[in-house]
Amino acid sequence: MKVETLRWFNNRLEMIDQRILPAAFEYLSYYTASSVAEGIRSMVVRGAPAIGVAAAYGVALEALHLQEKSADEFKTGMETGFTVLAASRPTAVNLFWALQRMRKVWESVAMQTPQQIAQRLLAEAHEILAEDIRINRAMGTYGAALLKDGARVLTHCNAGALATAGWGTALGVFRSAVEAGKKISVIADETRPFLQGARLTAWEMVQENIPVTLITDNMAGYMMAQGEVDAVVVGTDRVAANGDVANKIGTYMVAVLARRHNIPFYVACPLSTIDMNIASGADIPIEERSVDEVKGFRDYHWAAEGVKIRNPAFDVTPAELVSGLITERGVVLLPDAQSIRQLMLG
Ligand code: MRU
């Protein structure tokens, strides 16, 4: 089954509602920038590249929505759309990357009519979506070469088709390895508190018939100590110029364990996730989400009433713990400021 995380259908954006997967598979429709921003904030769509694609469509939808207005009203409305989208989630840099790309396109056709601008922005959103799948395929090929036949690979969160326009980054590496004829098996961390591993990664791998075993996050060390993990591959929300990697909360713990057990720790990372404006991971904004996500799941609360709760949604893995960044331009082993600068120069 081909997972179309986002699709353009009947002049609107449709996105799979990832909050209810795998219990139900449903698309929700979006017509404006503010509704797309709410879809990003509430995690209907999540995962750095998918958030970027959604934001690009948010801009295009806003332009279509405003295209009958005067040039001035169109401009003001568009600026509001950009602001609302930029405020939806702070950590994944792909959101800001996509907004900047859409803004450049807008600026390049600013003298045209709102209708023409809207069509140009929509074409760009389509291109960002198609490009994302091509990039994931390229990363998949490079990443698959790092995995030996029979490898047992641990992943954290969901960096799959659901986190992108399709194929996935970390899970794209697994798909490509299988396509290349390698027998691999996946160990999926449950990924508390939002359960992207249990709900989304497990679902994707089961759909693909790729052998997958679900563990709770606190079992990773045991599995590694038992010699049951050959490699770790995760995705990322933002990589700083020095190679520090922000990803789903718990990733840092996995990286430390991997180093302790001499297991390679790879990060699948499209260039759009590298933020050259941020010198180190210390400057990456870390989203703090609602405490309700930690208190329980959906309507059921198991935490003691009155307890203080924290819910940072991401953590930073220092570059020194990263064995390699898998990008669409190849693998950067032991990334640091110099090799990343080189990579970005092409
Ligand atoms: O909070 P989420 O579900 O948006 O977090 C997603 C992750 O941390 C992914 O690992 C990351 O975005 C890479 S997705 C290819």
Short mmCIF file of C-alpha atoms and ligand atoms in Angstrom, two decimals:
data_model
loop_
_atom_site.label_atom_id
_atom_site.label_comp_id
_atom_site.label_asym_id
_atom_site.label_seq_id
_atom_site.Cartn_x
_atom_site.Cartn_y
_atom_site.Cartn_z
CA MET A 1 0.00 0.00 0.00
CA LYS A 2 1.43 3.39 -1.05
CA VAL A 3 1.23 5.89 1.80
CA GLU A 4 0.35 9.37 0.53
CA THR A 5 0.90 11.38 3.68
CA LEU A 6 -0.17 14.58 1.92
CA ARG A 7 -1.96 14.85 -1.42
CA TRP A 8 -3.52 17.54 -3.58
CA PHE A 9 -7.09 16.60 -4.33
CA ASN A 10 -9.97 18.68 -5.76
CA ASN A 11 -8.18 21.98 -5.16
CA ARG A 12 -7.44 21.27 -1.55
CA LEU A 13 -4.74 19.69 0.56
CA GLU A 14 -5.54 16.37 2.16
CA MET A 15 -3.43 14.93 4.99
CA ILE A 16 -3.63 11.59 6.76
CA ASP A 17 -4.74 12.18 10.35
CA GLN A 18 -1.70 10.69 12.12
CA ARG A 19 -3.22 11.23 15.54
CA ILE A 20 -5.62 8.35 15.05
CA LEU A 21 -3.37 5.89 13.19
CA PRO A 22 -3.24 2.90 13.26
CA ALA A 23 -6.75 2.54 14.74
CA ALA A 24 -8.22 4.49 11.81
CA PHE A 25 -6.98 5.69 8.42
CA GLU A 26 -8.58 8.99 7.46
CA TYR A 27 -7.75 12.05 5.38
CA LEU A 28 -8.57 15.56 6.59
CA SER A 29 -9.02 18.47 4.14
CA TYR A 30 -7.33 21.88 4.33
CA TYR A 31 -8.18 25.14 2.56
CA THR A 32 -6.21 27.90 4.33
CA ALA A 33 -2.80 28.62 5.88
CA SER A 34 -4.24 28.83 9.39
CA SER A 35 -5.97 25.45 9.15
CA VAL A 36 -2.72 23.86 7.89
CA ALA A 37 -0.85 25.54 10.78
CA GLU A 38 -3.34 23.99 13.18
CA GLY A 39 -2.86 20.60 11.47
CA ILE A 40 0.90 20.91 12.06
CA ARG A 41 0.52 22.11 15.65
CA SER A 42 -1.91 19.35 16.60
CA MET A 43 0.21 16.66 14.85
CA VAL A 44 -2.26 15.63 12.16
CA VAL A 45 0.91 15.90 10.11
CA ARG A 46 4.33 15.55 11.77
CA GLY A 47 7.91 14.69 10.91
CA ALA A 48 10.27 17.40 9.68
CA PRO A 49 10.04 16.98 5.88
CA ALA A 50 6.25 16.42 5.95
CA ILE A 51 5.84 19.59 8.03
CA GLY A 52 7.83 21.48 5.38
CA VAL A 53 5.67 20.15 2.54
CA ALA A 54 2.49 20.96 4.49
CA ALA A 55 3.70 24.53 5.11
CA ALA A 56 4.43 25.00 1.39
CA TYR A 57 0.86 23.92 0.57
CA GLY A 58 -0.38 26.19 3.38
CA VAL A 59 1.16 29.17 1.57
CA ALA A 60 -0.28 28.08 -1.79
CA LEU A 61 -3.74 27.52 -0.25
CA GLU A 62 -3.68 30.97 1.29
CA ALA A 63 -2.81 32.50 -2.09
CA LEU A 64 -5.69 30.61 -3.75
CA HIS A 65 -8.00 31.68 -0.93
CA LEU A 66 -7.03 35.36 -1.38
CA GLN A 67 -6.65 35.47 -5.17
CA GLU A 68 -9.84 37.51 -5.80
CA LYS A 69 -8.77 40.23 -3.34
CA SER A 70 -7.00 43.49 -4.21
CA ALA A 71 -3.21 43.40 -4.51
CA ASP A 72 -2.87 45.10 -1.10
CA GLU A 73 -5.28 42.78 0.67
CA PHE A 74 -3.59 39.81 -0.97
CA LYS A 75 -0.18 40.92 0.30
CA THR A 76 -1.39 41.54 3.87
CA GLY A 77 -3.28 38.24 3.96
CA MET A 78 -0.26 36.35 2.68
CA GLU A 79 2.01 37.88 5.32
CA THR A 80 -0.42 36.76 8.02
CA GLY A 81 -0.42 33.27 6.50
CA PHE A 82 3.38 33.09 6.64
CA THR A 83 3.39 34.28 10.27
CA VAL A 84 0.77 31.77 11.41
CA LEU A 85 2.55 28.88 9.68
CA ALA A 86 5.94 29.88 11.13
CA ALA A 87 4.45 29.80 14.64
CA SER A 88 3.05 26.26 14.34
CA ARG A 89 6.06 24.26 15.62
CA PRO A 90 9.57 25.51 16.46
CA THR A 91 12.09 22.67 16.14
CA ALA A 92 11.92 21.19 12.63
CA VAL A 93 13.86 23.59 10.43
CA ASN A 94 12.20 22.21 7.29
CA LEU A 95 9.18 24.34 8.18
CA PHE A 96 11.23 27.56 7.94
CA TRP A 97 13.18 26.24 4.95
CA ALA A 98 9.93 25.65 3.04
CA LEU A 99 8.48 29.03 4.01
CA GLN A 100 11.63 30.78 2.86
CA ARG A 101 11.57 28.93 -0.45
CA MET A 102 7.90 29.85 -0.98
CA ARG A 103 8.63 33.48 -0.09
CA LYS A 104 11.42 33.64 -2.68
CA VAL A 105 9.06 32.30 -5.33
CA TRP A 106 6.42 34.83 -4.32
CA GLU A 107 8.98 37.64 -4.54
CA SER A 108 10.07 36.47 -7.98
CA VAL A 109 6.51 36.85 -9.36
CA ALA A 110 5.29 39.66 -7.08
CA MET A 111 4.42 41.89 -10.05
CA GLN A 112 1.95 39.36 -11.45
CA THR A 113 -1.77 39.11 -10.60
CA PRO A 114 -2.79 37.30 -7.39
CA GLN A 115 -4.23 34.48 -9.56
CA GLN A 116 -0.92 34.03 -11.35
CA ILE A 117 1.01 34.18 -8.09
CA ALA A 118 -1.29 31.56 -6.56
CA GLN A 119 -0.74 29.20 -9.49
CA ARG A 120 3.03 29.66 -9.29
CA LEU A 121 3.04 28.97 -5.53
CA LEU A 122 0.92 25.87 -6.00
CA ALA A 123 3.33 24.59 -8.66
CA GLU A 124 6.21 25.14 -6.21
CA ALA A 125 4.43 23.21 -3.44
CA HIS A 126 3.90 20.31 -5.89
CA GLU A 127 7.61 20.49 -6.75
CA ILE A 128 8.67 20.44 -3.07
CA LEU A 129 6.54 17.32 -2.55
CA ALA A 130 7.93 15.50 -5.61
CA GLU A 131 11.48 16.55 -4.75
CA ASP A 132 11.14 15.22 -1.20
CA ILE A 133 10.38 11.72 -2.50
CA ARG A 134 13.33 11.87 -4.93
CA ILE A 135 15.64 12.97 -2.10
CA ASN A 136 14.43 10.18 0.17
CA ARG A 137 15.09 7.65 -2.57
CA ALA A 138 18.65 8.95 -2.97
CA MET A 139 19.27 8.85 0.79
CA GLY A 140 17.81 5.35 0.82
CA THR A 141 20.35 4.12 -1.71
CA TYR A 142 23.30 5.63 0.18
CA GLY A 143 22.01 4.45 3.55
CA ALA A 144 21.20 0.92 2.41
CA ALA A 145 24.85 0.42 1.47
CA LEU A 146 25.77 0.90 5.14
CA LEU A 147 23.62 -2.01 6.29
CA LYS A 148 24.85 -5.56 5.96
CA ASP A 149 22.59 -8.38 4.87
CA GLY A 150 20.70 -9.64 7.91
CA ALA A 151 21.23 -6.40 9.88
CA ARG A 152 19.00 -5.79 12.89
CA VAL A 153 18.44 -2.04 12.95
CA LEU A 154 16.98 0.01 15.75
CA THR A 155 15.08 3.22 15.05
CA HIS A 156 13.44 5.82 17.25
CA CYS A 157 10.23 7.77 16.55
CA ASN A 158 8.90 7.68 12.97
CA ALA A 159 11.09 8.89 10.14
CA GLY A 160 9.04 7.07 7.56
CA ALA A 161 6.73 7.77 4.64
CA LEU A 162 4.40 9.33 7.19
CA ALA A 163 7.08 11.84 8.25
CA THR A 164 7.82 12.86 4.65
CA ALA A 165 6.05 13.13 1.30
CA GLY A 166 6.79 9.42 0.82
CA TRP A 167 9.41 6.62 1.23
CA GLY A 168 10.85 8.17 4.41
CA THR A 169 14.34 9.06 5.59
CA ALA A 170 15.39 6.42 8.18
CA LEU A 171 12.61 4.06 7.11
CA GLY A 172 13.47 4.93 3.50
CA VAL A 173 16.92 3.46 4.18
CA PHE A 174 15.20 0.24 5.35
CA ARG A 175 12.90 0.19 2.32
CA SER A 176 15.85 0.70 -0.02
CA ALA A 177 17.87 -2.04 1.73
CA VAL A 178 14.99 -4.47 1.25
CA GLU A 179 14.56 -3.34 -2.37
CA ALA A 180 18.28 -4.08 -2.86
CA GLY A 181 17.64 -7.64 -1.72
CA LYS A 182 18.98 -7.37 1.83
CA LYS A 183 17.18 -9.16 4.61
CA ILE A 184 16.98 -6.66 7.43
CA SER A 185 14.81 -6.48 10.51
CA VAL A 186 13.76 -3.41 12.42
CA ILE A 187 13.52 -2.77 16.15
CA ALA A 188 11.10 0.09 16.75
CA ASP A 189 11.30 2.11 19.95
CA GLU A 190 7.79 2.85 21.16
CA THR A 191 8.72 6.56 21.52
CA ARG A 192 6.92 7.93 24.51
CA PRO A 193 4.92 10.06 24.94
CA PHE A 194 3.30 10.40 21.49
CA LEU A 195 4.05 6.79 20.48
CA GLN A 196 5.21 7.50 16.94
CA GLY A 197 7.21 4.26 17.05
CA ALA A 198 4.43 1.99 18.29
CA ARG A 199 1.69 3.57 16.22
CA LEU A 200 3.40 4.79 13.03
CA THR A 201 6.76 3.04 12.46
CA ALA A 202 5.33 -0.33 13.46
CA TRP A 203 2.33 0.24 11.18
CA GLU A 204 4.49 1.26 8.20
CA MET A 205 6.82 -1.73 8.56
CA VAL A 206 3.95 -4.17 8.99
CA GLN A 207 2.30 -2.76 5.83
CA GLU A 208 5.60 -3.30 3.95
CA ASN A 209 6.15 -6.80 5.33
CA ILE A 210 9.50 -5.70 6.76
CA PRO A 211 10.08 -7.70 9.96
CA VAL A 212 9.64 -5.36 12.91
CA THR A 213 9.80 -5.83 16.67
CA LEU A 214 8.35 -3.22 18.99
CA ILE A 215 10.10 -2.40 22.28
CA THR A 216 9.48 0.24 24.92
CA ASP A 217 12.12 2.97 25.01
CA ASN A 218 13.74 1.66 28.18
CA MET A 219 14.48 -1.73 26.56
CA ALA A 220 17.00 -0.38 24.02
CA GLY A 221 20.00 -0.75 26.36
CA TYR A 222 19.09 -4.35 27.16
CA MET A 223 18.72 -5.22 23.47
CA MET A 224 22.11 -3.69 22.69
CA ALA A 225 23.81 -5.42 25.63
CA GLN A 226 22.36 -8.73 24.39
CA GLY A 227 24.02 -8.16 21.00
CA GLU A 228 20.66 -7.86 19.25
CA VAL A 229 21.26 -4.52 17.52
CA ASP A 230 23.71 -4.09 14.61
CA ALA A 231 23.04 -0.45 13.77
CA VAL A 232 20.84 2.50 14.67
CA VAL A 233 19.27 4.72 12.00
CA VAL A 234 17.12 7.70 12.99
CA GLY A 235 15.79 10.84 11.31
CA THR A 236 16.30 14.43 12.45
CA ASP A 237 14.43 17.71 12.83
CA ARG A 238 17.43 20.02 12.66
CA VAL A 239 21.18 19.56 12.34
CA ALA A 240 23.38 22.46 13.49
CA ALA A 241 26.39 23.65 11.48
CA ASN A 242 28.71 21.61 13.74
CA GLY A 243 26.79 18.35 13.22
CA ASP A 244 24.78 18.28 16.47
CA VAL A 245 21.47 16.55 15.79
CA ALA A 246 18.04 17.43 17.20
CA ASN A 247 15.55 14.59 16.99
CA LYS A 248 12.66 13.13 18.93
CA ILE A 249 13.14 13.05 22.70
CA GLY A 250 14.99 9.87 23.65
CA THR A 251 17.30 9.88 20.62
CA TYR A 252 20.22 11.17 22.71
CA MET A 253 19.77 8.25 25.11
CA VAL A 254 19.90 5.80 22.20
CA ALA A 255 23.06 7.48 20.80
CA VAL A 256 24.86 7.23 24.15
CA LEU A 257 23.90 3.57 24.44
CA ALA A 258 25.02 2.88 20.86
CA ARG A 259 28.45 4.39 21.58
CA ARG A 260 28.73 2.33 24.78
CA HIS A 261 28.10 -0.82 22.76
CA ASN A 262 30.15 0.11 19.66
CA ILE A 263 27.07 0.16 17.48
CA PRO A 264 27.06 2.64 14.54
CA PHE A 265 24.57 5.47 14.98
CA TYR A 266 23.42 6.95 11.65
CA VAL A 267 21.20 9.95 11.03
CA ALA A 268 19.22 10.18 7.78
CA CYS A 269 19.20 13.86 6.99
CA PRO A 270 18.06 15.71 3.85
CA LEU A 271 20.02 18.91 3.23
CA SER A 272 16.85 20.89 3.99
CA THR A 273 17.22 19.76 7.62
CA ILE A 274 20.71 21.25 8.02
CA ASP A 275 20.60 24.71 9.56
CA MET A 276 23.82 26.56 8.75
CA ASN A 277 22.57 29.55 10.77
CA ILE A 278 22.85 27.63 14.02
CA ALA A 279 26.39 27.01 15.23
CA SER A 280 25.66 24.21 17.68
CA GLY A 281 22.82 22.15 19.08
CA ALA A 282 22.63 24.43 22.13
CA ASP A 283 20.91 27.04 19.92
CA ILE A 284 18.24 24.71 18.51
CA PRO A 285 14.79 25.67 19.86
CA ILE A 286 13.29 22.68 21.65
CA GLU A 287 9.51 22.45 21.62
CA GLU A 288 7.82 21.90 24.98
CA ARG A 289 4.46 20.23 24.37
CA SER A 290 1.34 19.85 26.50
CA VAL A 291 1.79 17.93 29.76
CA ASP A 292 -1.36 15.99 28.84
CA GLU A 293 0.77 13.88 26.48
CA VAL A 294 2.80 12.62 29.46
CA LYS A 295 -0.09 12.38 31.91
CA GLY A 296 -1.71 9.59 29.95
CA PHE A 297 -2.89 8.82 26.44
CA ARG A 298 -5.91 10.50 24.86
CA ASP A 299 -8.63 10.58 27.56
CA TYR A 300 -7.00 8.16 29.99
CA HIS A 301 -4.73 9.70 32.66
CA TRP A 302 -2.46 7.48 34.74
CA ALA A 303 -0.18 10.08 36.37
CA ALA A 304 -0.90 11.16 39.93
CA GLU A 305 -3.03 14.31 39.97
CA GLY A 306 -1.04 17.38 41.04
CA VAL A 307 2.37 16.06 39.98
CA LYS A 308 4.64 18.47 38.10
CA ILE A 309 5.25 17.25 34.53
CA ARG A 310 7.75 18.18 31.81
CA ASN A 311 7.35 17.39 28.11
CA PRO A 312 10.31 18.48 25.97
CA ALA A 313 9.55 16.95 22.56
CA PHE A 314 13.13 16.80 21.21
CA ASP A 315 16.69 16.40 22.44
CA VAL A 316 20.12 17.07 20.97
CA THR A 317 22.68 14.39 20.20
CA PRO A 318 26.21 15.85 20.07
CA ALA A 319 27.98 15.35 16.73
CA GLU A 320 30.67 13.26 18.42
CA LEU A 321 28.12 10.47 18.91
CA VAL A 322 27.06 10.43 15.24
CA SER A 323 28.76 7.79 13.06
CA GLY A 324 27.41 9.26 9.84
CA LEU A 325 24.89 11.64 8.29
CA ILE A 326 23.08 10.01 5.37
CA THR A 327 22.15 12.74 2.88
CA GLU A 328 21.00 12.89 -0.74
CA ARG A 329 24.59 13.83 -1.63
CA GLY A 330 26.11 10.81 0.08
CA VAL A 331 27.19 9.80 3.58
CA VAL A 332 29.24 12.16 5.74
CA LEU A 333 31.11 9.98 8.21
CA LEU A 334 31.89 11.49 11.64
CA PRO A 335 30.31 14.86 10.73
CA ASP A 336 31.82 18.08 12.02
CA ALA A 337 31.71 21.77 11.10
CA GLN A 338 34.21 21.38 8.28
CA SER A 339 32.67 18.32 6.60
CA ILE A 340 29.21 19.87 6.84
CA ARG A 341 30.39 23.11 5.25
CA GLN A 342 31.93 21.02 2.46
CA LEU A 343 28.70 19.06 2.04
CA MET A 344 26.61 22.20 1.73
CA LEU A 345 28.94 23.63 -0.92
CA GLY A 346 28.12 20.56 -3.00
O1 MRU B 1 7.16 15.32 16.91
P1 MRU B 1 7.35 14.67 15.57
O2 MRU B 1 6.58 13.41 15.40
O3 MRU B 1 7.14 15.66 14.45
O4 MRU B 1 8.90 14.29 15.55
C1 MRU B 1 9.40 13.64 14.42
C2 MRU B 1 10.82 13.26 14.54
O5 MRU B 1 11.47 13.52 15.52
C3 MRU B 1 11.44 12.61 13.33
O6 MRU B 1 12.43 11.69 13.71
C4 MRU B 1 12.08 13.69 12.45
O7 MRU B 1 11.17 14.70 12.18
C5 MRU B 1 12.60 13.15 11.17
S1 MRU B 1 11.31 12.68 10.09
C6 MRU B 1 11.97 12.15 8.63
#
